Coordinates of C-alpha atoms and ligand atoms in Angstrom, one line a residue:
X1 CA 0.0 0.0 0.0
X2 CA 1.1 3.1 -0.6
X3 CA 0.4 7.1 -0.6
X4 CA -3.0 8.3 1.8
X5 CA -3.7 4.5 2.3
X6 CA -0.7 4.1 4.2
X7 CA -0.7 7.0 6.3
X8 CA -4.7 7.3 7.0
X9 CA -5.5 4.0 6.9
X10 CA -2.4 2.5 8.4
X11 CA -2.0 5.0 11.0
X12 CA -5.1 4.8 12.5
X13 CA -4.7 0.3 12.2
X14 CA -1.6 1.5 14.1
X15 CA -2.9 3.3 16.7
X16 CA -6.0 0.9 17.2
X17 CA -3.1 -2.3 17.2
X18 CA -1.2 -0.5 20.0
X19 CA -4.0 0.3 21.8
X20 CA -3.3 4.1 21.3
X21 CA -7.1 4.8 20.3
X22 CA -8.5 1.7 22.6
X23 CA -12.2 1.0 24.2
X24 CA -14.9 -0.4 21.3
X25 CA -16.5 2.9 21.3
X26 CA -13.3 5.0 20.7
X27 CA -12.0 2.4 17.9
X28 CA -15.4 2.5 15.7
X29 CA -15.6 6.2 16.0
X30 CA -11.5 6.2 14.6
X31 CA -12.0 3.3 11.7
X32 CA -15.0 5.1 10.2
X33 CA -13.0 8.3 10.2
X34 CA -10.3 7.0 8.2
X35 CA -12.9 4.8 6.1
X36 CA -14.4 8.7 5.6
X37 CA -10.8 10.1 5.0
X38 CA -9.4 7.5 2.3
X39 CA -12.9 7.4 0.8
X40 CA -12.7 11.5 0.2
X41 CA -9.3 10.8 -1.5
X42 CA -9.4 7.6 -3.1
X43 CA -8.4 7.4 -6.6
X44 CA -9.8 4.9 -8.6
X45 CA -10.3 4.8 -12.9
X46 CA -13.3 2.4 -12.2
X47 CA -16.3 1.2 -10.0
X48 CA -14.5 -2.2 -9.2
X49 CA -11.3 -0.5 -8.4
X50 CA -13.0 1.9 -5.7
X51 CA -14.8 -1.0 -4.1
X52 CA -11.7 -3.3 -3.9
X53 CA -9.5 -0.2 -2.6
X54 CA -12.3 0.6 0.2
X55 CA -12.4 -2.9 1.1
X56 CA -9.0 -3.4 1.5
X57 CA -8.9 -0.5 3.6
X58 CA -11.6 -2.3 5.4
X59 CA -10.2 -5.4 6.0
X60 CA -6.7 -3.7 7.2
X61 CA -8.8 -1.5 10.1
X62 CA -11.2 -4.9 11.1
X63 CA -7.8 -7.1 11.7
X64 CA -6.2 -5.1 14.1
X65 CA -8.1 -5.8 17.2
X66 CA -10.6 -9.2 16.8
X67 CA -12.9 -8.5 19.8
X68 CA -14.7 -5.5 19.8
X69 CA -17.7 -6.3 17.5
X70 CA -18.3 -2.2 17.4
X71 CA -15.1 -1.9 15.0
X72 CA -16.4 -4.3 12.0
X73 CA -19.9 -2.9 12.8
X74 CA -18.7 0.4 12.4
X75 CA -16.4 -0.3 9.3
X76 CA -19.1 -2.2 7.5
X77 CA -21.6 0.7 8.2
X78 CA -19.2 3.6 6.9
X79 CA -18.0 1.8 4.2
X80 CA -21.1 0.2 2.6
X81 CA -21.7 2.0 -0.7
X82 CA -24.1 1.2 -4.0
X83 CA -22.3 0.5 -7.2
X84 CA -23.4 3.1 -9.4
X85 CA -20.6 5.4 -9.9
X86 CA -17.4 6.0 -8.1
X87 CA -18.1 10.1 -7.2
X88 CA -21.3 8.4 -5.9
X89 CA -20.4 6.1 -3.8
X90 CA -17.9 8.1 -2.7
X91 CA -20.5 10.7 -1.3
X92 CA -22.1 7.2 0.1
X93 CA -19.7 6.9 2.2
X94 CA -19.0 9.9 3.3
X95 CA -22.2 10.6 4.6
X96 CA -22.3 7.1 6.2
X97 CA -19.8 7.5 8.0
X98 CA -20.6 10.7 8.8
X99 CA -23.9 9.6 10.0
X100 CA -22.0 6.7 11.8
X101 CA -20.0 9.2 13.7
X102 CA -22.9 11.6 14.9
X103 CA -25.2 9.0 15.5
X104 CA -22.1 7.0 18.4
X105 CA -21.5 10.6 20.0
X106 CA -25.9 11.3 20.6
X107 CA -26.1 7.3 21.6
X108 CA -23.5 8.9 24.7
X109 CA -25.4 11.2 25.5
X110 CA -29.0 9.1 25.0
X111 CA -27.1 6.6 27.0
X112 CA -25.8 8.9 29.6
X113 CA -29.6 9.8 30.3
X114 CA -31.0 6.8 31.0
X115 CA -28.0 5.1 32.9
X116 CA -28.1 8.4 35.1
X117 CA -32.0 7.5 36.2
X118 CA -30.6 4.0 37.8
X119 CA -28.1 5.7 39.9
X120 CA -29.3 7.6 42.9
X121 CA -28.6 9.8 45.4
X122 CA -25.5 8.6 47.6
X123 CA -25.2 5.5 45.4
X124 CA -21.4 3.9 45.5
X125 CA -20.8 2.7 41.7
X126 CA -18.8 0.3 40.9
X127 CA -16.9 0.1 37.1
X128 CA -14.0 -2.2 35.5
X129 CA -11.7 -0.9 33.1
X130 CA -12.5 2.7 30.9
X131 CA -15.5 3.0 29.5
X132 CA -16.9 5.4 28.2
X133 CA -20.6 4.8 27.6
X134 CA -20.3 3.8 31.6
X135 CA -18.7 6.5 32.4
X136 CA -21.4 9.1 30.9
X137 CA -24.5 7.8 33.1
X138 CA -21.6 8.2 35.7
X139 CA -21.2 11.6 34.8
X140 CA -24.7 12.7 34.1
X141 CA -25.8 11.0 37.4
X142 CA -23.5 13.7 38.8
X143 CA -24.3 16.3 36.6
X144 CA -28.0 16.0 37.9
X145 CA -26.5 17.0 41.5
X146 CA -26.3 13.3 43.0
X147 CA -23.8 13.0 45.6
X148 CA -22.0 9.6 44.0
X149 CA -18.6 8.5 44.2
X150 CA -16.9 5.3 42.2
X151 CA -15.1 2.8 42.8
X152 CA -12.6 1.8 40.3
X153 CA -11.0 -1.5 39.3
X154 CA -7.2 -1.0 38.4
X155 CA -8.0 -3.3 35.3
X156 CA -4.6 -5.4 35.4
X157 CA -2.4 -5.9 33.2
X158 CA -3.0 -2.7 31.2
X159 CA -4.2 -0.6 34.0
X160 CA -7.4 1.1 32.1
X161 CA -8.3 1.7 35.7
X162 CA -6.0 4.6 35.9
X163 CA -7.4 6.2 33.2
X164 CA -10.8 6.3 34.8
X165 CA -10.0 7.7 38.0
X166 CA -8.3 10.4 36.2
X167 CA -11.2 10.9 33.9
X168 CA -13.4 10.9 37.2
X169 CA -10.8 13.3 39.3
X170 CA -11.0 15.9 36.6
X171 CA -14.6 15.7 36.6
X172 CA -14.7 16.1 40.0
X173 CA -16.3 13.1 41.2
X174 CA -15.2 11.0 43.8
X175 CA -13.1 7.9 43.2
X176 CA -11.5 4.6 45.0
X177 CA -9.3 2.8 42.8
X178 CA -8.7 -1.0 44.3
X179 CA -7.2 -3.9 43.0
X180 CA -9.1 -6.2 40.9
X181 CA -9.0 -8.6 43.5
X182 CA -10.2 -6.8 46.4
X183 CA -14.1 -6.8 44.3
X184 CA -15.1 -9.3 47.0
X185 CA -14.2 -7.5 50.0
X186 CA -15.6 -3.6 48.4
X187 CA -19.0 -5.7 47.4
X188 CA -20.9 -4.9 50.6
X189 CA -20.2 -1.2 50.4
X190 CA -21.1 -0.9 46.2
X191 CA -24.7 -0.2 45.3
X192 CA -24.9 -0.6 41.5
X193 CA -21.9 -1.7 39.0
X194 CA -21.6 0.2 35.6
X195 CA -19.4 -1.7 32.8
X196 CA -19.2 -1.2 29.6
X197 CA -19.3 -3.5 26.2
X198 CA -17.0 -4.6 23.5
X199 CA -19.7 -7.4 22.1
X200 CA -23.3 -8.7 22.9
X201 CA -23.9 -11.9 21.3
X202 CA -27.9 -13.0 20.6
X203 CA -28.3 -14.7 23.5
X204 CA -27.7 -12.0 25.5
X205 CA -23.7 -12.9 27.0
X206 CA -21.5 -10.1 27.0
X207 CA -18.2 -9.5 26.2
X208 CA -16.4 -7.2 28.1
X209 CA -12.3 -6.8 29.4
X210 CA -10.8 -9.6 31.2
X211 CA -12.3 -10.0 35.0
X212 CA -15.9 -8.6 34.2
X213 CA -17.1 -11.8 34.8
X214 CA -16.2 -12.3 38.3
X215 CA -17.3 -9.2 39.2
X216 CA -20.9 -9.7 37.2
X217 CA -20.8 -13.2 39.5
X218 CA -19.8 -11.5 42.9
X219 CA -22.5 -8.8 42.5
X220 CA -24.9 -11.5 41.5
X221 CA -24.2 -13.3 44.8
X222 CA -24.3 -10.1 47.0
X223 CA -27.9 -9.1 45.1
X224 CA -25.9 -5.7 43.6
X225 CA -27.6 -4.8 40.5
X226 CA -25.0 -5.1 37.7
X227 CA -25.9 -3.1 34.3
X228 CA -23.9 -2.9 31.2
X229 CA -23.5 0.1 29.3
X230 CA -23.8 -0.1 25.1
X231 CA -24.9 1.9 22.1
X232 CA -27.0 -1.0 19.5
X233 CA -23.5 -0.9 17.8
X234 CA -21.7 -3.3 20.4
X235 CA -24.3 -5.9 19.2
X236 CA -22.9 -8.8 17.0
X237 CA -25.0 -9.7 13.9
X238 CA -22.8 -12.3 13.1
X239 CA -23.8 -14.1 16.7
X240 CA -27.2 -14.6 14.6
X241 CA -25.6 -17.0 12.6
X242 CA -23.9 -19.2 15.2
X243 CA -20.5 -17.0 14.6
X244 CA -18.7 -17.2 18.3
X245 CA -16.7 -13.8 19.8
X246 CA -13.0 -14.4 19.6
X247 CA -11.3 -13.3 22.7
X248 CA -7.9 -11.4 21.8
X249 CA -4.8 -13.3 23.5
X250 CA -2.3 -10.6 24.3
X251 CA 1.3 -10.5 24.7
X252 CA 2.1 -12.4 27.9
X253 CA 4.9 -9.7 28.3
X254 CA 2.0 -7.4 29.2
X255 CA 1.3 -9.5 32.5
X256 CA 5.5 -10.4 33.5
X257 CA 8.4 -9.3 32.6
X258 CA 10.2 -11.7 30.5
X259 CA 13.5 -11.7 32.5
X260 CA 11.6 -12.9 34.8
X261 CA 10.1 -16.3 33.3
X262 CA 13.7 -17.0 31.8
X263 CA 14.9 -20.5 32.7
X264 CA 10.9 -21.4 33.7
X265 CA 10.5 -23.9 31.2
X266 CA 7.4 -25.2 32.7
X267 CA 5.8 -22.2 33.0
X268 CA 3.0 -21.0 30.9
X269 CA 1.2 -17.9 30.7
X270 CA -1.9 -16.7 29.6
X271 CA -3.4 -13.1 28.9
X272 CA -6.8 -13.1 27.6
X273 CA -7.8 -9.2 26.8
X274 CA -11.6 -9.8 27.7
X275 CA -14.3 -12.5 29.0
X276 CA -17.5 -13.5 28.5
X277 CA -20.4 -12.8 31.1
X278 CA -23.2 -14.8 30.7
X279 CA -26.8 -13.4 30.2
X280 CA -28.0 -14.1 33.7
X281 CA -26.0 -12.1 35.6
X282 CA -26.8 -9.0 34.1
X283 CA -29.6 -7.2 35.0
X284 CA -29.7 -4.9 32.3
X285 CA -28.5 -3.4 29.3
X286 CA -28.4 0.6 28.7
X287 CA -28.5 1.6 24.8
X288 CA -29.5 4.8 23.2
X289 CA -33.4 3.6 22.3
X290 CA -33.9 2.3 25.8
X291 CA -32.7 0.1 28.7
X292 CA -33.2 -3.5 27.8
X293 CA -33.1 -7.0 29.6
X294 CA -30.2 -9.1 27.9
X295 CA -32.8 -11.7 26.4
X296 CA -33.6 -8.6 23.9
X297 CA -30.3 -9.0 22.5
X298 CA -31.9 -10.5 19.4
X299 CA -34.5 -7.7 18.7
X300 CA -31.8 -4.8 19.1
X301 CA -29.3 -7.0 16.2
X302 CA -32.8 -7.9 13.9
X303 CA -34.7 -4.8 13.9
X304 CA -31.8 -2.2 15.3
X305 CA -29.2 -2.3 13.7
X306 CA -30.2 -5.0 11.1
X307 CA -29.8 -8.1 9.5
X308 CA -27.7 -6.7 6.2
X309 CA -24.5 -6.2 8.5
X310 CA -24.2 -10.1 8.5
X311 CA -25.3 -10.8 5.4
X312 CA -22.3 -8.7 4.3
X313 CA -19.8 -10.9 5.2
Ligands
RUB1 C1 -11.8 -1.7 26.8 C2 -13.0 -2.3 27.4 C3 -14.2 -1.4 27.6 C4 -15.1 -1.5 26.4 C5 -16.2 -0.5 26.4 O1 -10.8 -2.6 26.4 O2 -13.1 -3.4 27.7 O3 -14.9 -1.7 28.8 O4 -14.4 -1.4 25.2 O5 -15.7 0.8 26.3 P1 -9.4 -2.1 25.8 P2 -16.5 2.0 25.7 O6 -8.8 -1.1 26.6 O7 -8.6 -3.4 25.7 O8 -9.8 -1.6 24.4 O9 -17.8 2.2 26.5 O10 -15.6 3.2 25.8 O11 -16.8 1.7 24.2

C-alpha cells in the first residue's frame, strides 16, 4: 500500500493495534473516520477498483483488534456503498460514515440519560476498566446533582483503571481505585456496578475486558444490581448465525516481565484481553433507544441495527 492509504489508513490500524485509540467505542468512532478520510481521496479509474481499494482499507482497520464487535460494525456501516458510480459512492460513504460518527457521540449522551435514572442519590458505583458509555451515566448522574462517588478497578495488566479515575478526578467526582482482586471484599459497600461492552452476542452474553465476569458473579451473589453500558452498535450480527466472539490473546509480556520467566520452562502464561459474562447475571443493558433486559439482544441486532450487517460478510 502506498500514498494516503498508508498514512490514514495504516496509522489509525496503528494506533488501534497499540491500543493508542483503545475502548470499542473510541475504535469505531477512529475506523470510520479514516474509512471517511481515504474514501474523500481515493483514486480509482473504475467502479471495481473503488470498491476493492475501500475494502481493503476495510479489511486492514477490522484485523487489528478481533474483539470489539463495534469496530467491524462500524467499518461495515461507513464503508457500505451502491455500485453506481465512483463520485457516488464516494458521497455514500461519506455521509455514512458521517452519519455513523454523529449518531455514536448522541447514543452517549441518549445513554448517559437513561444510565443516570438508575443511579441515585448517595449511590457507590462500581466500574471495571475505561468505558466510556459507563462512564457518561456516571457523569450525568453527577451532573443531575447526586452525591456519587466510584469505585474503580485497576484493570490489570494494562491498567485502564487509571485512566478512569483520572477521567473521574478531573470531573470532580469521587473515586476509590482497588485492585481487581479486592471486588469481593468492596462488594458490601457498592450499590450498582456500571461496565461497559465490547460485544453482545444473541443470546444475551456479554463481552467485556478480562475480570468482568467475576465481578458480574460476585454482585450476582451479594444481590448488587449489575448493568452494562452499550450503544446498539456493540451488538454482533454475526452471533445470529452461530459465529462465536473471539477473545484477543495478548502479549504475555504485558502480565511479566520476560526476564523474569527465563529458565521457567514449565511455565505457561496466559493473557486473555476480555471474557464472557453470561446473560444471567446482568440485570440490564443501557442503549441509546432504551434500557433493555439481555434476552432482547436478538430484537436490538434484527430490527436495530439490522440483518444486512451479516449478510455482508
Ligand atoms: C476496553 C473495554 C471497555 C469496552 C467499552 O478494552 O473493555 O470496557 O471497550 O468501552 P481495551 P467504551 O482497553 O482493551 O480496548 O464504552 O468506551 O466503548
Amino acid at each position: 500500500y502506498t500514498g494516503y492509504m498508508h498514512r490514514r489508513i495504516f496509522d489509525t490500524a496503528e494506533k488501534i493495534q497499540t491500543m493508542e485509540i483503545r475502548g470499542a467505542g473510541r475504535i469505531a468512532v477512529a475506523a470510520a473516520s479514516a474509512i471517511r478520510d481515504y474514501a474523500a481521496e481515493l483514486q480509482a479509474d473504475s467502479m471495481e477498483e473503488f470498491s476493492r481499494k475501500i475494502q481493503e482499507a476495510a479489511d486492514v482497520l477490522i484485523n487489528t483488534r478481533p474483539t470489539a464487535v463495534s469496530l467491524p460494525n462500524a467499518v461495515r456501516i461507513a464503508s457500505s456503498h451502491s455500485s453506481g458510480s465512483v463520485e457516488e459512492s464516494r458521497a455514500e460513504i461519506i455521509e455514512n460514515a458521517e452519519n455513523f460518527i454523529k449518531q455514536a457521540q448522541e447514543a452517549l449522551g441518549r445513554i448517559g440519560e437513561i444510565g443516570a435514572r438508575r443511579i441515585r442519590d448517595s449511590d457507590v458505583v462500581l466500574t471495571h476498566c475505561n468505558s466510556h458509555a459507563a462512564l457518561a451515566a456516571i457523569k450525568k448522574a453527577f451532573d443531575q446533582g447526586k452525591n456519587i462517588s466510584v469505585i474503580a478497578t485497576e484493570s490489570r495488566p494494562r491498567k485502564q483503571g487509571l485512566l478512569t479515575i483520572k477521567e473521574l478526578n478531573d470531573y470532580g467526582i469521587p473515586a476509590t481505585l482497588i485492585v481487581d482482586s479486592a471486588v469481593r471484599s468492596v462488594i458490601k459497600d457498592v450499590d450498582i456496578v456500571i461496565v461497559g461492552a465490547d460485544a453482545i452476542a444473541v443470546n444475551g452474553t456479554l463481552v467485556n475486558k478480562i475480570g468482568t465476569s467475576q465481578i458480574a458473579l460476585m454482585a450476582h451473589e451479594a444481590r448488587v444490581n449489575f448493568l452494562v453500558a452499550a450503544e446498539t452498535y456493540k451488538f454482533s450480527p454475526d452471533t445470529i448465525l452461530g459465529q462465536l466472539i473471539d477473545i484477543e490473546e495478548r502479549s504475555k509480556d504485558e502480565v511479566i516481565d520476560p526476564g523474569v520467566l527465563k529458565d521457567m520452562e514449565n511455565v505457561t502464561v496466559k493473557n486473555p484481553a476480555f471474557d464472557f459474562t453470561p446473560a444471567e447475571y446482568i440485570d440490564l443493558i443501557i442503549t441509546e433507544i432504551g434500557a433493555i433486559p439481555p434476552g432482547m439482544a436478538y430484537t436490538i441486532i434484527k430490527e436495530h441495527l439490522g440483518w444486512k450487517l451479516a449478510d455482508l460478510r
